[in-house]
PDB file of C-alpha atoms in Angstrom:
ATOM      1  CA  UNK A   1     -25.262 -62.298   4.368  1.00 47.00           C
ATOM      2  CA  UNK A   2     -25.988 -60.739   7.725  1.00 47.00           C
ATOM      3  CA  UNK A   3     -23.724 -58.306   9.503  1.00 47.00           C
ATOM      4  CA  UNK A   4     -24.561 -56.823  12.880  1.00 50.00           C
ATOM      5  CA  UNK A   5     -22.383 -53.770  13.179  1.00 51.00           C
ATOM      6  CA  UNK A   6     -19.485 -55.503  11.409  1.00 47.00           C
ATOM      7  CA  UNK A   7     -18.360 -55.074   7.866  1.00 50.00           C
ATOM      8  CA  UNK A   8     -16.870 -57.915   5.931  1.00 52.00           C
ATOM      9  CA  UNK A   9     -13.898 -56.673   3.912  1.00 54.00           C
ATOM     10  CA  UNK A  10     -13.927 -57.708   0.290  1.00 53.00           C
ATOM     11  CA  UNK A  11     -17.643 -58.414   0.172  1.00 51.00           C
ATOM     12  CA  UNK A  12     -19.622 -56.771  -2.566  1.00 49.00           C
ATOM     13  CA  UNK A  13     -22.934 -55.272  -1.463  1.00 49.00           C
ATOM     14  CA  UNK A  14     -24.536 -56.044  -4.845  1.00 48.00           C
ATOM     15  CA  UNK A  15     -24.364 -59.767  -4.105  1.00 48.00           C
ATOM     16  CA  UNK A  16     -25.560 -59.522  -0.511  1.00 49.00           C
ATOM     17  CA  UNK A  17     -29.234 -60.100   0.005  1.00 49.00           C
ATOM     18  CA  UNK A  18     -30.519 -58.582   3.236  1.00 51.00           C
ATOM     19  CA  UNK A  19     -32.562 -61.056   5.210  1.00 51.00           C
ATOM     20  CA  UNK A  20     -35.536 -60.380   7.402  1.00 49.00           C
ATOM     21  CA  UNK A  21     -34.891 -60.967  11.074  1.00 49.00           C
ATOM     22  CA  UNK A  22     -36.886 -63.649  12.822  1.00 51.00           C
ATOM     23  CA  UNK A  23     -40.259 -62.729  14.248  1.00 48.00           C
ATOM     24  CA  UNK A  24     -41.005 -64.118  17.673  1.00 49.00           C
ATOM     25  CA  UNK A  25     -44.690 -64.578  18.386  1.00 49.00           C
ATOM     26  CA  UNK A  26     -45.876 -64.211  21.942  1.00 51.00           C
ATOM     27  CA  UNK A  27     -49.554 -65.179  22.054  1.00 50.00           C
ATOM     28  CA  UNK A  28     -50.077 -63.707  25.528  1.00 54.00           C
ATOM     29  CA  UNK A  29     -49.137 -60.220  24.326  1.00 51.00           C
ATOM     30  CA  UNK A  30     -50.996 -58.378  21.553  1.00 50.00           C
ATOM     31  CA  UNK A  31     -48.947 -57.194  18.603  1.00 49.00           C
ATOM     32  CA  UNK A  32     -49.232 -53.441  18.348  1.00 50.00           C
ATOM     33  CA  UNK A  33     -46.351 -52.644  16.000  1.00 49.00           C
ATOM     34  CA  UNK A  34     -43.869 -54.253  13.695  1.00 47.00           C
ATOM     35  CA  UNK A  35     -40.232 -53.267  14.080  1.00 47.00           C
ATOM     36  CA  UNK A  36     -37.915 -53.058  11.107  1.00 46.00           C
ATOM     37  CA  UNK A  37     -34.183 -52.828  11.681  1.00 48.00           C
ATOM     38  CA  UNK A  38     -32.428 -49.878  10.097  1.00 50.00           C
ATOM     39  CA  UNK A  39     -30.093 -50.983   7.314  1.00 44.00           C
ATOM     40  CA  UNK A  40     -27.388 -48.721   5.972  1.00 46.00           C
ATOM     41  CA  UNK A  41     -24.607 -49.302   3.516  1.00 42.00           C
ATOM     42  CA  UNK A  42     -21.179 -48.862   5.026  1.00 48.00           C
ATOM     43  CA  UNK A  43     -17.881 -49.842   3.421  1.00 44.00           C
ATOM     44  CA  UNK A  44     -19.536 -52.149   0.882  1.00 42.00           C
ATOM     45  CA  UNK A  45     -21.365 -54.125   3.558  1.00 40.00           C
ATOM     46  CA  UNK A  46     -24.699 -53.972   5.322  1.00 41.00           C
ATOM     47  CA  UNK A  47     -24.790 -52.729   8.881  1.00 47.00           C
ATOM     48  CA  UNK A  48     -27.977 -53.278  10.845  1.00 50.00           C
ATOM     49  CA  UNK A  49     -28.733 -50.610  13.441  1.00 63.00           C
ATOM     50  CA  UNK A  50     -31.024 -51.533  16.290  1.00 77.00           C
ATOM     51  CA  UNK A  51     -34.159 -49.772  17.419  1.00 85.00           C
ATOM     52  CA  UNK A  52     -33.845 -47.657  20.546  1.00 89.00           C
ATOM     53  CA  UNK A  53     -35.519 -50.398  22.558  1.00 89.00           C
ATOM     54  CA  UNK A  54     -33.073 -53.018  21.289  1.00 89.00           C
ATOM     55  CA  UNK A  55     -30.162 -50.652  21.828  1.00 89.00           C
ATOM     56  CA  UNK A  56     -31.066 -50.184  25.492  1.00 91.00           C
ATOM     57  CA  UNK A  57     -32.002 -53.851  25.844  1.00 91.00           C
ATOM     58  CA  UNK A  58     -35.499 -53.224  27.163  1.00 92.00           C
ATOM     59  CA  UNK A  59     -38.944 -54.348  25.974  1.00 91.00           C
ATOM     60  CA  UNK A  60     -41.174 -51.874  24.151  1.00 89.00           C
ATOM     61  CA  UNK A  61     -43.455 -51.810  27.163  1.00 89.00           C
ATOM     62  CA  UNK A  62     -40.534 -50.866  29.434  1.00 88.00           C
ATOM     63  CA  UNK A  63     -41.124 -48.319  32.163  1.00 91.00           C
ATOM     64  CA  UNK A  64     -39.229 -45.073  32.653  1.00 91.00           C
ATOM     65  CA  UNK A  65     -37.214 -46.614  35.499  1.00 93.00           C
ATOM     66  CA  UNK A  66     -36.178 -49.524  33.259  1.00 94.00           C
ATOM     67  CA  UNK A  67     -35.105 -47.044  30.588  1.00 93.00           C
ATOM     68  CA  UNK A  68     -33.165 -45.015  33.136  1.00 94.00           C
ATOM     69  CA  UNK A  69     -31.408 -48.060  34.611  1.00 94.00           C
ATOM     70  CA  UNK A  70     -30.489 -49.412  31.171  1.00 93.00           C
ATOM     71  CA  UNK A  71     -29.146 -46.000  30.162  1.00 94.00           C
ATOM     72  CA  UNK A  72     -27.023 -45.684  33.305  1.00 94.00           C
ATOM     73  CA  UNK A  73     -25.537 -49.122  32.782  1.00 94.00           C
ATOM     74  CA  UNK A  74     -24.749 -48.566  29.099  1.00 93.00           C
ATOM     75  CA  UNK A  75     -23.501 -45.015  29.660  1.00 92.00           C
ATOM     76  CA  UNK A  76     -20.978 -46.310  32.194  1.00 92.00           C
ATOM     77  CA  UNK A  77     -19.920 -49.002  29.755  1.00 92.00           C
ATOM     78  CA  UNK A  78     -19.593 -46.888  26.589  1.00 92.00           C
ATOM     79  CA  UNK A  79     -18.537 -43.498  27.958  1.00 91.00           C
ATOM     80  CA  UNK A  80     -15.508 -42.251  25.986  1.00 87.00           C
ATOM     81  CA  UNK A  81     -13.518 -41.681  29.192  1.00 89.00           C
ATOM     82  CA  UNK A  82     -13.589 -45.395  30.080  1.00 88.00           C
ATOM     83  CA  UNK A  83     -13.154 -46.836  26.581  1.00 87.00           C
ATOM     84  CA  UNK A  84     -10.124 -48.941  25.641  1.00 89.00           C
ATOM     85  CA  UNK A  85      -7.455 -46.877  23.856  1.00 87.00           C
ATOM     86  CA  UNK A  86      -7.975 -48.502  20.460  1.00 89.00           C
ATOM     87  CA  UNK A  87     -11.778 -48.283  20.470  1.00 90.00           C
ATOM     88  CA  UNK A  88     -12.438 -44.673  21.496  1.00 88.00           C
ATOM     89  CA  UNK A  89     -14.251 -43.741  18.275  1.00 90.00           C
ATOM     90  CA  UNK A  90     -16.471 -46.845  18.362  1.00 91.00           C
ATOM     91  CA  UNK A  91     -17.364 -46.326  22.028  1.00 91.00           C
ATOM     92  CA  UNK A  92     -18.069 -42.636  21.444  1.00 91.00           C
ATOM     93  CA  UNK A  93     -20.493 -43.429  18.605  1.00 91.00           C
ATOM     94  CA  UNK A  94     -22.231 -46.062  20.718  1.00 92.00           C
ATOM     95  CA  UNK A  95     -22.433 -43.663  23.679  1.00 92.00           C
ATOM     96  CA  UNK A  96     -24.087 -41.026  21.474  1.00 92.00           C
ATOM     97  CA  UNK A  97     -26.588 -43.611  20.208  1.00 91.00           C
ATOM     98  CA  UNK A  98     -27.394 -44.708  23.765  1.00 92.00           C
ATOM     99  CA  UNK A  99     -27.815 -41.107  24.861  1.00 93.00           C
ATOM    100  CA  UNK A 100     -30.140 -40.361  21.936  1.00 91.00           C
ATOM    101  CA  UNK A 101     -32.184 -43.472  22.732  1.00 90.00           C
ATOM    102  CA  UNK A 102     -32.495 -42.398  26.373  1.00 93.00           C
ATOM    103  CA  UNK A 103     -33.486 -38.826  25.473  1.00 92.00           C
ATOM    104  CA  UNK A 104     -36.165 -40.102  23.110  1.00 90.00           C
ATOM    105  CA  UNK A 105     -37.626 -42.906  25.216  1.00 92.00           C
ATOM    106  CA  UNK A 106     -37.567 -41.079  28.561  1.00 91.00           C
ATOM    107  CA  UNK A 107     -39.732 -38.218  27.243  1.00 90.00           C
ATOM    108  CA  UNK A 108     -43.351 -39.419  26.842  1.00 89.00           C
ATOM    109  CA  UNK A 109     -44.154 -37.199  23.845  1.00 87.00           C
ATOM    110  CA  UNK A 110     -40.949 -38.099  22.002  1.00 88.00           C
ATOM    111  CA  UNK A 111     -41.475 -41.759  22.797  1.00 89.00           C
ATOM    112  CA  UNK A 112     -45.033 -41.688  21.459  1.00 88.00           C
ATOM    113  CA  UNK A 113     -43.852 -40.042  18.252  1.00 86.00           C
ATOM    114  CA  UNK A 114     -40.980 -42.522  17.920  1.00 87.00           C
ATOM    115  CA  UNK A 115     -43.356 -45.469  18.418  1.00 87.00           C
ATOM    116  CA  UNK A 116     -45.764 -44.012  15.878  1.00 85.00           C
ATOM    117  CA  UNK A 117     -42.954 -43.574  13.343  1.00 83.00           C
ATOM    118  CA  UNK A 118     -41.654 -47.077  14.016  1.00 84.00           C
ATOM    119  CA  UNK A 119     -45.143 -48.500  13.449  1.00 84.00           C
ATOM    120  CA  UNK A 120     -45.224 -46.753  10.081  1.00 79.00           C
ATOM    121  CA  UNK A 121     -41.728 -48.007   9.268  1.00 75.00           C
ATOM    122  CA  UNK A 122     -40.176 -44.534   9.260  1.00 70.00           C
ATOM    123  CA  UNK A 123     -37.198 -45.447  11.392  1.00 60.00           C
ATOM    124  CA  UNK A 124     -34.659 -45.512   8.583  1.00 47.00           C
ATOM    125  CA  UNK A 125     -33.572 -41.895   8.889  1.00 44.00           C
ATOM    126  CA  UNK A 126     -34.684 -41.205  12.429  1.00 48.00           C
ATOM    127  CA  UNK A 127     -32.706 -38.617  14.325  1.00 54.00           C
ATOM    128  CA  UNK A 128     -34.458 -37.594  17.502  1.00 50.00           C
ATOM    129  CA  UNK A 129     -32.421 -34.495  18.223  1.00 52.00           C
ATOM    130  CA  UNK A 130     -32.820 -32.871  14.831  1.00 50.00           C
ATOM    131  CA  UNK A 131     -36.458 -33.780  14.349  1.00 52.00           C
ATOM    132  CA  UNK A 132     -37.763 -33.074  17.841  1.00 52.00           C
ATOM    133  CA  UNK A 133     -35.765 -29.940  18.454  1.00 59.00           C
ATOM    134  CA  UNK A 134     -37.346 -28.413  15.346  1.00 61.00           C
ATOM    135  CA  UNK A 135     -40.769 -29.730  16.372  1.00 68.00           C
ATOM    136  CA  UNK A 136     -40.309 -28.406  19.915  1.00 68.00           C
ATOM    137  CA  UNK A 137     -39.299 -24.990  18.579  1.00 70.00           C
ATOM    138  CA  UNK A 138     -42.416 -24.776  16.414  1.00 73.00           C
ATOM    139  CA  UNK A 139     -44.654 -25.831  19.304  1.00 76.00           C
ATOM    140  CA  UNK A 140     -42.911 -23.386  21.639  1.00 78.00           C
ATOM    141  CA  UNK A 141     -43.336 -20.508  19.176  1.00 78.00           C
ATOM    142  CA  UNK A 142     -47.017 -21.306  18.746  1.00 82.00           C
ATOM    143  CA  UNK A 143     -47.590 -21.529  22.486  1.00 83.00           C
ATOM    144  CA  UNK A 144     -45.743 -18.230  23.072  1.00 85.00           C
ATOM    145  CA  UNK A 145     -47.849 -16.541  20.411  1.00 84.00           C
ATOM    146  CA  UNK A 146     -51.045 -17.981  21.883  1.00 86.00           C
ATOM    147  CA  UNK A 147     -50.103 -16.920  25.428  1.00 87.00           C
ATOM    148  CA  UNK A 148     -49.291 -13.390  24.239  1.00 87.00           C
ATOM    149  CA  UNK A 149     -52.587 -13.213  22.332  1.00 87.00           C
ATOM    150  CA  UNK A 150     -54.579 -14.435  25.355  1.00 88.00           C
ATOM    151  CA  UNK A 151     -52.819 -11.915  27.588  1.00 87.00           C
ATOM    152  CA  UNK A 152     -53.658  -9.048  25.240  1.00 87.00           C
ATOM    153  CA  UNK A 153     -57.255 -10.208  24.919  1.00 87.00           C
ATOM    154  CA  UNK A 154     -57.742 -10.462  28.687  1.00 86.00           C
ATOM    155  CA  UNK A 155     -56.215  -6.997  29.147  1.00 85.00           C
ATOM    156  CA  UNK A 156     -58.626  -5.540  26.587  1.00 84.00           C
ATOM    157  CA  UNK A 157     -61.569  -7.253  28.296  1.00 83.00           C
ATOM    158  CA  UNK A 158     -60.437  -5.943  31.676  1.00 78.00           C
ATOM    159  CA  UNK A 159     -60.163  -2.400  30.342  1.00 75.00           C
ATOM    160  CA  UNK A 160     -63.547  -2.687  28.649  1.00 74.00           C
ATOM    161  CA  UNK A 161     -65.205  -3.940  31.833  1.00 72.00           C
ATOM    162  CA  UNK A 162     -63.446  -1.240  33.844  1.00 64.00           C
ATOM    163  CA  UNK A 163     -65.140   1.503  31.839  1.00 61.00           C
ATOM    164  CA  UNK A 164     -68.567   0.144  32.701  1.00 58.00           C
ATOM    165  CA  UNK A 165     -67.876  -0.436  36.379  1.00 59.00           C
ATOM    166  CA  UNK A 166     -66.678   2.639  38.206  1.00 58.00           C
ATOM    167  CA  UNK A 167     -64.490   0.644  40.609  1.00 65.00           C
ATOM    168  CA  UNK A 168     -61.288   0.988  38.572  1.00 69.00           C
ATOM    169  CA  UNK A 169     -61.810   4.643  37.673  1.00 76.00           C
ATOM    170  CA  UNK A 170     -59.795   7.451  39.176  1.00 83.00           C
ATOM    171  CA  UNK A 171     -61.476  10.034  41.427  1.00 86.00           C
ATOM    172  CA  UNK A 172     -61.403  12.655  38.667  1.00 88.00           C
ATOM    173  CA  UNK A 173     -62.956  10.235  36.161  1.00 85.00           C
ATOM    174  CA  UNK A 174     -65.742   9.402  38.613  1.00 84.00           C
ATOM    175  CA  UNK A 175     -66.417  13.133  39.178  1.00 89.00           C
ATOM    176  CA  UNK A 176     -66.593  13.750  35.407  1.00 90.00           C
ATOM    177  CA  UNK A 177     -68.986  10.805  35.047  1.00 86.00           C
ATOM    178  CA  UNK A 178     -71.233  12.167  37.822  1.00 88.00           C
ATOM    179  CA  UNK A 179     -71.182  15.626  36.248  1.00 91.00           C
ATOM    180  CA  UNK A 180     -72.108  14.160  32.844  1.00 90.00           C
ATOM    181  CA  UNK A 181     -74.948  12.126  34.387  1.00 88.00           C
ATOM    182  CA  UNK A 182     -76.315  15.238  36.168  1.00 89.00           C
ATOM    183  CA  UNK A 183     -76.138  17.323  33.006  1.00 88.00           C
ATOM    184  CA  UNK A 184     -77.935  14.594  31.011  1.00 86.00           C
ATOM    185  CA  UNK A 185     -80.805  14.513  33.562  1.00 82.00           C
ATOM    186  CA  UNK A 186     -81.482  18.225  33.338  1.00 69.00           C
TER     187      UNK A 186
END
C-alpha cells in the first residue's frame, strides 16, 4: 500500500508492505546518486516524505536561480497567512519544509553535504537546521581560535623582529643600545 502524505484510517501498518518507487533511467545523464524516499510511520500508516529536490520540484542539477524561483512560488502558495482556514496546520508544516529545503539547497556547502548524505542513504532523519547549525558553530569556533592564534603569532614575530631592527625602538632605547655597543668595543 502506498500513501503519499495521506494516511488511510483503519489500515494496520503491520500488513502494509512499503514498495520501492519506480526508477527512471535517462541514458543521456550519468547516475551519480540514488535517492531513497523518507518513510515514517504516522497514525498507523506510511507517509512518504520527498527529498528536498522533489519538494521544490527541481532536478538535482538545478541552479541557484531555479531553487530560488521554486522557493518563491511554493512560499507564496503555502505561507500560513494565505492558507485556507481549515488547513492552516498542514500549510504551515509544508511551508517549514519548503523553507528548510531552500535554506539547504541554496547554500553550496549545505547542499554538498545534503547530496553526500543522500548518496549514502542518510536522509531518513535529516534536519538541516539542527545538523548544520551545530556544524557551523564548530567550524566558526575553530576558525576564531585559529585567527586568534595567528594574530598572536604574528604579533610575537613582529616584536621579535623589532628588537633586531632599530626602526621600531624608542629614542631612549636606541641611545641605550648605542651606549652598550660603545662600551662593548672598549
